[in-house]
XYZ file of C-alpha atoms in Angstrom:
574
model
C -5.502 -16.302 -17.564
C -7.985 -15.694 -20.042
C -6.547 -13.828 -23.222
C -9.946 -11.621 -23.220
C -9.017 -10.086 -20.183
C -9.226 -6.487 -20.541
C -5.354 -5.449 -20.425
C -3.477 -2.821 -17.692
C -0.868 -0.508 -18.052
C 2.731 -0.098 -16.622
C 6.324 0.200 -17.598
C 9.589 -2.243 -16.162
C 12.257 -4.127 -17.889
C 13.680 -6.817 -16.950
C 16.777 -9.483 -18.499
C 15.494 -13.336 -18.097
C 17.018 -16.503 -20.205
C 13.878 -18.234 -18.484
C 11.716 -18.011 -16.540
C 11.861 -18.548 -12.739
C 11.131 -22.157 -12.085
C 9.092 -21.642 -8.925
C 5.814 -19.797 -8.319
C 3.710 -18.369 -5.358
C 1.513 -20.825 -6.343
C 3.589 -23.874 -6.952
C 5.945 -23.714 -4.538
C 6.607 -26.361 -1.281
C 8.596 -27.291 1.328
C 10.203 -29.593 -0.783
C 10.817 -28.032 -3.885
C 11.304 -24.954 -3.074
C 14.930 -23.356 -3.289
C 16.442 -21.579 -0.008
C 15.926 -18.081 -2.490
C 14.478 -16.452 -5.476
C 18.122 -16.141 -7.513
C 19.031 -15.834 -10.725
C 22.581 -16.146 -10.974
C 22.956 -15.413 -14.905
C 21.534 -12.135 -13.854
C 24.321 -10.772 -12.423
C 27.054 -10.391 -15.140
C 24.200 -8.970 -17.358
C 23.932 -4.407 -17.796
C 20.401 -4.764 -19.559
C 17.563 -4.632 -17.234
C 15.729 -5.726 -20.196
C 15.994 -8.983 -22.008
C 15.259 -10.183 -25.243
C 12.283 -11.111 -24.599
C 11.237 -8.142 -22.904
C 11.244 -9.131 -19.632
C 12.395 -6.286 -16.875
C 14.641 -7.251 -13.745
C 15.791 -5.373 -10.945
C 18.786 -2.768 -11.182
C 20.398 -4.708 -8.288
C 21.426 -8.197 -8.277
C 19.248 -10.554 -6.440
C 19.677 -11.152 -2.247
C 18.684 -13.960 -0.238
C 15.700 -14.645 1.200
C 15.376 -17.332 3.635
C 12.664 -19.816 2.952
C 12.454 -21.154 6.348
C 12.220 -18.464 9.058
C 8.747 -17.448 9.971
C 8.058 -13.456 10.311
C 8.445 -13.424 14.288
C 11.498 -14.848 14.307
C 13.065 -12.480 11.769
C 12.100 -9.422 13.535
C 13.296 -10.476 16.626
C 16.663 -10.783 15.613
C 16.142 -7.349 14.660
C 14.915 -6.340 17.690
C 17.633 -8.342 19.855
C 20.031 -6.118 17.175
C 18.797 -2.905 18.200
C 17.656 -3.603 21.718
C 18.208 -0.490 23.446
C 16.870 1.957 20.471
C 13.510 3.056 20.069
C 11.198 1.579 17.961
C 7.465 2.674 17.952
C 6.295 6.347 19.591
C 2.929 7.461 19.344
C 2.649 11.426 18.856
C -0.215 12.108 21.153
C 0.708 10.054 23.963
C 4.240 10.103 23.980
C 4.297 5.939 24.902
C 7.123 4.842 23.665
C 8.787 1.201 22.847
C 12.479 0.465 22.231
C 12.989 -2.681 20.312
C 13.872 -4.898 23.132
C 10.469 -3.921 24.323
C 8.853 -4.481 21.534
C 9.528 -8.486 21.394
C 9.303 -8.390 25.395
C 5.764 -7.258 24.371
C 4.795 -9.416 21.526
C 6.281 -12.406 23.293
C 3.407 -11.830 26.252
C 0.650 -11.185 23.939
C 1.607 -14.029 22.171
C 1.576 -15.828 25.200
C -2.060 -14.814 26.314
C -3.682 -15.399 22.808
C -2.527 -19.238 23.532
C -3.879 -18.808 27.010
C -7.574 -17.922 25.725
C -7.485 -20.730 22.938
C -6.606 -19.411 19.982
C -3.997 -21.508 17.852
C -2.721 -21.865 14.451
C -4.923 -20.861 11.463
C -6.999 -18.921 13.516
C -8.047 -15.682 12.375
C -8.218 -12.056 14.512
C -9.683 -8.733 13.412
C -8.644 -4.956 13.776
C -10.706 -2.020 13.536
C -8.247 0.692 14.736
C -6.344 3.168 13.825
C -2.481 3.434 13.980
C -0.973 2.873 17.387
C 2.577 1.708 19.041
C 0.472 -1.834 20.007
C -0.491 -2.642 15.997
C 2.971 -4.200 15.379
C 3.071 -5.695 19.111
C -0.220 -7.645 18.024
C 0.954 -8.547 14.444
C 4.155 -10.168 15.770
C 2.035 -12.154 18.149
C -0.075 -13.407 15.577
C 2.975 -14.339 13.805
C 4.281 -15.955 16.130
C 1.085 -18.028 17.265
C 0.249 -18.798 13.475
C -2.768 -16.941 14.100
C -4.287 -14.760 10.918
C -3.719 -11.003 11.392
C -6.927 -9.464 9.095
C -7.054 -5.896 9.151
C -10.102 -3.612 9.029
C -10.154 -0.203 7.517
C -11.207 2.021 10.801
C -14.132 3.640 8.801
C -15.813 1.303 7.542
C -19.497 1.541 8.423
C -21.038 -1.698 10.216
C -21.959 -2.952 7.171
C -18.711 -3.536 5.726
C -17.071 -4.715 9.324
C -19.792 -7.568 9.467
C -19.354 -8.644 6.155
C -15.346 -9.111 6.471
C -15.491 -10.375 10.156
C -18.095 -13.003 8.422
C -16.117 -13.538 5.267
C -12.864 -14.133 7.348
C -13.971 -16.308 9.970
C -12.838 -14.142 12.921
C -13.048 -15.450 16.198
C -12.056 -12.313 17.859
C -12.186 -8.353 17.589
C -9.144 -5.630 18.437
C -10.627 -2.464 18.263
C -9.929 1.227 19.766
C -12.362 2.925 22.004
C -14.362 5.075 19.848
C -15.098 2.130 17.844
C -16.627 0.078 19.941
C -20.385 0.700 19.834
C -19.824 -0.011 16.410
C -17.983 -3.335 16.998
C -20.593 -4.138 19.852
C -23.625 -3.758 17.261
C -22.066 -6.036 14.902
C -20.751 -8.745 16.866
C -24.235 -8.565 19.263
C -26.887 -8.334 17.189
C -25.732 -10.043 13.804
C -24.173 -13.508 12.638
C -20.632 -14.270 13.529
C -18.270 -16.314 14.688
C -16.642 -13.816 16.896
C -16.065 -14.999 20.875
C -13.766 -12.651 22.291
C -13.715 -8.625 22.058
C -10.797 -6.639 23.329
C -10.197 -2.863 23.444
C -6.964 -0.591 23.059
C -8.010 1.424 25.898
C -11.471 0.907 27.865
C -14.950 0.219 26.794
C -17.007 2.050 29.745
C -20.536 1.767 29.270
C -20.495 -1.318 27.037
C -20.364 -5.172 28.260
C -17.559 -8.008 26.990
C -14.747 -6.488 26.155
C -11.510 -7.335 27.389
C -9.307 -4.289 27.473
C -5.533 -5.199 25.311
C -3.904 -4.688 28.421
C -4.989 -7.926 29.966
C -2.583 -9.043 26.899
C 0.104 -7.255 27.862
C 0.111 -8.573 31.336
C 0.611 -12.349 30.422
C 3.813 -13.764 31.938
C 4.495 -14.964 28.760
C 4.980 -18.610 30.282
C 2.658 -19.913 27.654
C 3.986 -18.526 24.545
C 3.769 -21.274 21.930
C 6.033 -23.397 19.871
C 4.570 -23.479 16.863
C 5.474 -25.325 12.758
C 5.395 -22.700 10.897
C 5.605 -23.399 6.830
C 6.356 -19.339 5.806
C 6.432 -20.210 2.556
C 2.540 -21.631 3.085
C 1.319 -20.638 6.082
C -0.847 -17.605 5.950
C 0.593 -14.072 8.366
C -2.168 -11.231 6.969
C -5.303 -11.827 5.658
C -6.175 -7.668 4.618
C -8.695 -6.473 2.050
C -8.554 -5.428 -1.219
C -9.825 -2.262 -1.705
C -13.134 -3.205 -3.147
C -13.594 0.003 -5.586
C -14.252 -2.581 -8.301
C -16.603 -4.866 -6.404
C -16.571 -6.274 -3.073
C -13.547 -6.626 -0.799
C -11.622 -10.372 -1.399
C -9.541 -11.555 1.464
C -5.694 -11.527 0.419
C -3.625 -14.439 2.127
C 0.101 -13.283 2.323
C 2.225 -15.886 3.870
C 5.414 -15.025 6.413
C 7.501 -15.548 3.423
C 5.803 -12.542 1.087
C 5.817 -9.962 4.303
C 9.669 -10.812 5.102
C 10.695 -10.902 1.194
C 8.873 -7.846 0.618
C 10.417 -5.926 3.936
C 14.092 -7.039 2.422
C 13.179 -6.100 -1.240
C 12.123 -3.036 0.091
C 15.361 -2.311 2.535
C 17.507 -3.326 -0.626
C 15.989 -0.477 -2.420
C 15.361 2.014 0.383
C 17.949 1.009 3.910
C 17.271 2.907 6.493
C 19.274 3.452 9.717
C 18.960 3.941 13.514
C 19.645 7.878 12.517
C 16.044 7.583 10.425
C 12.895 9.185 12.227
C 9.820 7.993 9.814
C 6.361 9.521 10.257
C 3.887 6.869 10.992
C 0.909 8.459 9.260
C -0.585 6.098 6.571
C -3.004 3.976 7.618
C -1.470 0.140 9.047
C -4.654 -1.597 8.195
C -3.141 -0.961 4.193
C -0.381 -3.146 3.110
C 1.562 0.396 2.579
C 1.788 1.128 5.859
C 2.010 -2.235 7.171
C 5.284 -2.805 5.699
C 6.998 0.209 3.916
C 5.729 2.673 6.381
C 6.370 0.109 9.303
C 8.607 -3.236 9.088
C 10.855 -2.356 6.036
C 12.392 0.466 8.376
C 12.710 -1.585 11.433
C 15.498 -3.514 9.718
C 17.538 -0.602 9.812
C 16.561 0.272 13.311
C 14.855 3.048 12.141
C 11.889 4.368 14.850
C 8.524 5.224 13.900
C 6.360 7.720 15.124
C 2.682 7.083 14.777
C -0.213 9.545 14.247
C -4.054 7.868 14.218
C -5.255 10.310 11.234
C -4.285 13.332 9.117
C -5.099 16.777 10.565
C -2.908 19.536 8.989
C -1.424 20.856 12.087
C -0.814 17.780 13.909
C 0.888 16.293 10.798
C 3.051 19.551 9.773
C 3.699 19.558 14.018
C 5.304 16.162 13.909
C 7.147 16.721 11.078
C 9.369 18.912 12.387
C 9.373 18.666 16.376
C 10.108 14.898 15.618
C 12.496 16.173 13.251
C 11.394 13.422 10.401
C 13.804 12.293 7.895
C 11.794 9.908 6.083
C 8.183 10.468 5.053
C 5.844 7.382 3.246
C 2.906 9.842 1.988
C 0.016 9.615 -0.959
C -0.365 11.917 -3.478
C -3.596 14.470 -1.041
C -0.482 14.884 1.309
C 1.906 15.929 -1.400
C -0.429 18.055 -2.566
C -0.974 19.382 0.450
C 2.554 20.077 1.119
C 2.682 21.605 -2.181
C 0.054 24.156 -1.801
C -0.902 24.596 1.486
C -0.307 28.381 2.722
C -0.363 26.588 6.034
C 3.340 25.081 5.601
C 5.463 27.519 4.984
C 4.979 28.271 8.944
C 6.926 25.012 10.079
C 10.351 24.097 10.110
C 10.208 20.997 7.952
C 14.428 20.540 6.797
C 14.764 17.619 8.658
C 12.977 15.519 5.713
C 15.274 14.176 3.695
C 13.064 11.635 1.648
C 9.446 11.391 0.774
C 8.315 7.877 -0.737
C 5.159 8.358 -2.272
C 2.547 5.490 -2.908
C -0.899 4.455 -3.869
C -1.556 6.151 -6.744
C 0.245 8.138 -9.685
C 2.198 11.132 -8.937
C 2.411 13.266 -11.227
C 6.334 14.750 -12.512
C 4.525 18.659 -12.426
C 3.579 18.030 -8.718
C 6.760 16.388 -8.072
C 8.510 19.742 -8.795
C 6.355 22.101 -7.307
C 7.105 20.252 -4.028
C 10.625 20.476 -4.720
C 10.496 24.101 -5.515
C 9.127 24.428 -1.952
C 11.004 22.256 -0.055
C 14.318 23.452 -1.262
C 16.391 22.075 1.086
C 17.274 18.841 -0.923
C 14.618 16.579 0.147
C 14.566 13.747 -2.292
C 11.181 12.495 -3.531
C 10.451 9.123 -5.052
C 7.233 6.680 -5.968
C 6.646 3.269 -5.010
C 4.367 1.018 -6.462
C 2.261 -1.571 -5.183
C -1.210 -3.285 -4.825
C -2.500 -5.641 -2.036
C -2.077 -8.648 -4.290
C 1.685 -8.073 -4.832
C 2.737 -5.798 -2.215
C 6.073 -3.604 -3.266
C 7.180 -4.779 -6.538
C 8.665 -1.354 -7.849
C 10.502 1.477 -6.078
C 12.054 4.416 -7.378
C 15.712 5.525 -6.206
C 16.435 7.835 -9.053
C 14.104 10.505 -8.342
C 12.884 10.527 -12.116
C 9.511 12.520 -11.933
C 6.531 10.392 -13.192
C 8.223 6.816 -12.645
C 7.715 4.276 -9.660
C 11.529 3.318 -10.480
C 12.819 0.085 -11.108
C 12.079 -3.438 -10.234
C 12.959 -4.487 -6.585
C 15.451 -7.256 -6.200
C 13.730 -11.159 -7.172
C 10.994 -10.053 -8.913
C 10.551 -9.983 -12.531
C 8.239 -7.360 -14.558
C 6.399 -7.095 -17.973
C 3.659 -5.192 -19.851
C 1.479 -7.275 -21.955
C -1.147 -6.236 -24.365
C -4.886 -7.719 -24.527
C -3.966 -11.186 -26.257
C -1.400 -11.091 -22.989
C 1.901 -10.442 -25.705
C 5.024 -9.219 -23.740
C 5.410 -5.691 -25.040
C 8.824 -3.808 -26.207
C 9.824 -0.855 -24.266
C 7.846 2.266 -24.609
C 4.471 0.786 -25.655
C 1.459 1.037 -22.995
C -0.232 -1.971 -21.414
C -0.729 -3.975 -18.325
C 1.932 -4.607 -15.982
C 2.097 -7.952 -14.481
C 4.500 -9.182 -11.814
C 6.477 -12.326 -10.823
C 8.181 -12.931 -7.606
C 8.715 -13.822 -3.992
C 5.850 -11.007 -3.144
C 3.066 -12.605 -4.913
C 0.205 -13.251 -2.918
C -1.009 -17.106 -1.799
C -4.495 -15.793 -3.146
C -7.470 -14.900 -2.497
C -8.955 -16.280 0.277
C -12.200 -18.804 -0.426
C -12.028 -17.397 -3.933
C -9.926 -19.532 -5.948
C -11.991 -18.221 -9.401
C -10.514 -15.050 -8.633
C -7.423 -16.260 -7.739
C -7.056 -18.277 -11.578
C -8.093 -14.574 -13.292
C -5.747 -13.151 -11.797
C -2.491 -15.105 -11.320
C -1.338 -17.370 -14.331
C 0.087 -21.297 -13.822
C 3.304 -19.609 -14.495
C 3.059 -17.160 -11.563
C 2.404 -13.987 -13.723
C 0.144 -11.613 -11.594
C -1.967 -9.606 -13.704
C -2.113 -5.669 -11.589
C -4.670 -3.984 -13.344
C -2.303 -1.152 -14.040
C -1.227 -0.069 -16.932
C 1.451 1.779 -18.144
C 4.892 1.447 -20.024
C 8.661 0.724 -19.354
C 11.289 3.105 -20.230
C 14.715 1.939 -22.171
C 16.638 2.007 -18.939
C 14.233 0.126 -16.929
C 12.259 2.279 -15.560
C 8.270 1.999 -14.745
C 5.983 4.541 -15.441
C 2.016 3.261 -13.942
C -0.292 5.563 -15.919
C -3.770 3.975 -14.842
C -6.187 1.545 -13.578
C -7.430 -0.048 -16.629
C -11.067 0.260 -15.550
C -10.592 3.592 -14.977
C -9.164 4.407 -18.491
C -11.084 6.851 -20.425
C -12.132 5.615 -24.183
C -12.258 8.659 -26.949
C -13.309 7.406 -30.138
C -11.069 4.282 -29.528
C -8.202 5.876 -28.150
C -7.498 5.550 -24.219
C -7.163 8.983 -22.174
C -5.896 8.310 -18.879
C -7.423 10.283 -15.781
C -4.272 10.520 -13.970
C -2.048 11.939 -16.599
C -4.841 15.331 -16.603
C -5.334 15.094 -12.978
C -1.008 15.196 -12.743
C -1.360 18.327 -15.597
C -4.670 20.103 -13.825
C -2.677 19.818 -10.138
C 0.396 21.609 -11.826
C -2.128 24.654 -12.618
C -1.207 26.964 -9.387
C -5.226 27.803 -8.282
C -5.730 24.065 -8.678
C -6.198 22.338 -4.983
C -7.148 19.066 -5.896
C -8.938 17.492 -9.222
C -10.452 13.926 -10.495
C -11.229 13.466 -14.101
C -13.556 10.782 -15.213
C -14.933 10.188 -18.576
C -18.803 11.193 -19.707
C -20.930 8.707 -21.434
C -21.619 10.350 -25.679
C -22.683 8.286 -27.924
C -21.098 9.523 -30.732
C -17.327 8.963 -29.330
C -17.862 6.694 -26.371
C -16.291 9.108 -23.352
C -15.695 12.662 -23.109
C -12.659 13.254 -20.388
C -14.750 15.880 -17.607
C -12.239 17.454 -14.940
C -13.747 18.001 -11.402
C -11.712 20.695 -9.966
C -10.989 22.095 -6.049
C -10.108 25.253 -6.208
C -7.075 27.265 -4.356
C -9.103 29.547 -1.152
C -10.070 32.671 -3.387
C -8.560 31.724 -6.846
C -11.239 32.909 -9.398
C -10.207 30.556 -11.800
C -12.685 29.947 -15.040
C -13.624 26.574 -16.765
C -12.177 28.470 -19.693
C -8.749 29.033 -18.475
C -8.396 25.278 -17.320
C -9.518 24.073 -20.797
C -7.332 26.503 -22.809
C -4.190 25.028 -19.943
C -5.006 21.166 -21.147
C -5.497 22.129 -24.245
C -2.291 23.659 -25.069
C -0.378 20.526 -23.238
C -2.002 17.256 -24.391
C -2.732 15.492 -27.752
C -6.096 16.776 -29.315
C -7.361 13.301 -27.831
C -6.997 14.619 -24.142
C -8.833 17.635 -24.339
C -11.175 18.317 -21.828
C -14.235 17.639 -24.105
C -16.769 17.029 -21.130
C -15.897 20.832 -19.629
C -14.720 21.778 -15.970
C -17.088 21.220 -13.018
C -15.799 23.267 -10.158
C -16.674 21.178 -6.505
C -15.991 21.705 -2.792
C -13.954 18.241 -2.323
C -13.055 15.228 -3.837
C -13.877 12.638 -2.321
C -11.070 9.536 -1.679
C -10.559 6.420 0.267
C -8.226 6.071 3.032
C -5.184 5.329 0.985
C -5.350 8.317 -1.225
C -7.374 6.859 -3.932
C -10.048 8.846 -5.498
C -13.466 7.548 -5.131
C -14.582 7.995 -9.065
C -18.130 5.953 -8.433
C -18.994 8.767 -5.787
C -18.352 11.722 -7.457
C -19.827 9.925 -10.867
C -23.274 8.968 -8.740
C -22.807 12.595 -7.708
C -22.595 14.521 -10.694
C -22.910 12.747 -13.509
């Protein structure tokens, strides 16, 4: 890792004598050990060593080097046979867990039947629906490479990952598929076999998912899995900060990371979760979707966020356990609309994606009074879940999950003490392979030693706790001194006519960036730029100020996650 590197911030502690002597990337068959433990851990009360190194606040579990993703959820699903598993809203279709590997097991089956084995690689450009997990086990279980495709992505982008990945065929829902038709059709790829959840009517070569679901399963394959090397989901990074890479997780990251995650956050066949977030993003993929199948826990899924539909499920599905991002929160927060539904079934929201702020934290509470419990969770393609909060501590994304390490380094890449802001890089079971046909980006980004670099930064707290303030690209730079756009966007959204806000920073050349707040506001608040500055003002350092003024907007734009699109609304108005 180059010491140059421009440095991230975010907060854990963790105790280690050493360091772990096994790494995503130097791992194998025959080295590795049967778990990612550290038995000197365990008699230790400091989450934070001497050398500044943050662990977990729960001693370390087992995780199985040699049991390929498939086969670990279908113990699960032989466990809770009878329950349900999967329900989509809409439709009301429904799969208990028995079903769910009856399912699988045929798709599996006719995947092998049209010639597509180990290391192959299959798209999807859909939205969420009870047959995404049916698909991904069969992958799983055929080694073939599950690569999801945000939905929205304009033709453009879908060429360019169905090219970058290899794909050899497309999954993709209805409405999607004169999209997926123009593509494949009329443009380079390596794509020979199109299949649609639903029908295609009007449109040649597509092979509706059904024709899946009707193998026999006679010719489900025996396959030699490695999951500590063998690659299970092949999504893409976000690409706000160039183009998209290709992230290879193996079986071994996506079961570690559902047990980390369970560790942290069980659930149990009483647990109704809301299936909302999108299952092309790692989020949903796992915490939203496989962490909560190892307690048995059923999900409900909805294909996109429309505020009736989600408030609706909410409480006629009485939900106990909501994964949201930080538009939904404030949603729930502030729109009048809620208060008409029923919503004391939720008992916990897990927020993710991007910083919550503590203000909006309590103004949810305040609202949803009935002791709903709300904590963050942490995580970027590249590492999946390292950090999850149980303590409810406003601000924080908790503590370290269990096997994974945690540290904040400043630019020459020196381990920080507690308290002091800088990049937060990660070590454990988690870890991605790398990036696909990109090992230069791969080297920046993981060290020899295993460190993964986030691109957050942030600070650790004296009792282990993380606090994730920023992206470091997105930090703003006054006179020297770094502003982050998240900490006034957490202050702004605490301002009650505030609906939603992104700050960036304005090019001066006499003190580099000016922070500039682009505010939403509340239906008929008559809020002033005035008011908003004299609010910051009187809350932040004299550093923060709102220097570049208040520019009031109709929306801010964000990508499908939650993440706020800065580049558009820069290009836009700046």
């Amino acid at each position: 890792m180059a010491m140059n590197k421009p440095f991230r911030l975010v907060v854990i502690k963790l105790f280690l004598q050493k360091e772990l002597p096994v790494t995503r990337k130097l791992r194998s068959p025959s080295t590795s050990p049967s778990c990612w433990v550290c038995s000197k851990w365990m008699s230790t009360s400091s989450l934070i060593g001497p050398d500044n190194i943050v662990r977990s606040h729960l001693p370390d579990i087992n995780l199985p080097t040699n049991v390929p993703f498939h086969q670990f959820l279908f113990e699960k699903c032989d466990q809770y046979k009878t329950l349900v598993a999967v329900e989509d809203f809409f439709t009301g279709q429904t799969y208990t867990f028995g079903q769910l590997k009856e399912k699988a097991i045929k798709v599996a089956s006719g995947l092998h039947r049209f010639g597509y084995r180990k290391g192959d690689v299959i798209s999807v450009y859909s939205p969420n629906h009870v047959h995404y997990p049916v698909l991904m086990l069969a992958c799983a279980a055929t080694g073939v490479w599950f690569s999801s495709v945000n939905p929205s992505s304009k033709e453009d982008e879908l060429h360019r990952q169905l090219l970058h990945s290899g794909s050899k065929a497309v999954f993709t829902a209805a409405s999607s598929v004169p999209q997926v038709s123009n593509v494949v059709k009329s443009r380079d790829s390596q794509v020979k076999d199109l299949f649609v959840f639903g029908s295609a009517e009007g449109f040649q070569g597509f092979r509706p998912f059904q024709t899946l679901l009707d193998d026999d399963g006679q010719m489900f394959p025996d396959v030699d899995i490695n999951p500590v090397e063998d690659v299970f989901i092949l999504p893409y990074s976000s690409g706000t900060t160039g183009l998209p890479k290709g992230v290879m997780l193996t079986h071994y990251n996506f079961m570690a990371n559902c047990l980390q995650i369970a560790a942290s956050l069980p659930t149990s066949p009483d647990d109704r979760v809301i299936g909302l977030l999108p299952l092309f993003h790692i989020f949903g993929m796992i915490a939203v979707q496989f962490s909560v199948f190892l307690g048995g826990s059923s999900v409900v899924y909805l294909p996109k966020f429309e505020p009736e539909t989600f408030l609706k499920c909410l409480q006629d599905k009485q939900i106990t356990l909501a994964h949201l991002v930080p538009p939904l929160v404030v949603f729930l927060a502030k729109h009048p609309l809620v208060s008409q539904y029923n919503l004391r079934s939720v008992q916990r929201i897990v927020c993710g994606a991007a910083p919550l702020g503590p203000q909006l934290t309590l103004e949810v509470l305040q609202r949803l009074d009935h002791g709903v419990t709300i904590n963050q969770i942490f995580g970027l393609t590249e590492t999946i879940c390292p950090a999850l909060d149980v303590t409810s501590t406003p601000g924080s994304v908790g503590y370290m999950v269990v096997n994974t390490l945690g540290k904040f380094v400043n630019t020459e890449n020196k381990t920080l003490p507690p308290g002091e802001v800088g990049e937060f890089c990660v070590k454990g079971p988690q870890v991605m392979k790398g990036y696909y046909k990109n090992k230069q980006a791969t080297d920046e980004m993981i060290e020899p030693n295993g460190w993964i670099h986030t691109g957050d930064v942030g600070y650790v707290s004296e009792s282990g706790l993380i606090y994730i303030q920023d992206r470091i690209k997105e930090i703003i730079k006054y006179k020297g001194f770094q502003v982050p756009p998240a900490e006034l966007e957490a202050l702004l959204l605490g301002h009650p006519d505030v609906q939603d806000v992104a700050v960036l920073g304005v090019p001066d050349l006499e003190c580099g960036e000016l922070p500039k707040a682009f505010v939403v506001k509340k239906p008929g608040s008559k809020v002033n730029e005035q008011e908003l500055l004299r609010y910051v003002e009187d809350r932040v350092s004299p550093v923060k100020r709102l220097r570049g003024g208040v520019l009031f907007i109709d929306d801010i734009p964000r990508n499908p996650s939650g993440k706020i699109l800065r580049n558009i609304i820069g290009n836009k108005y700046l």
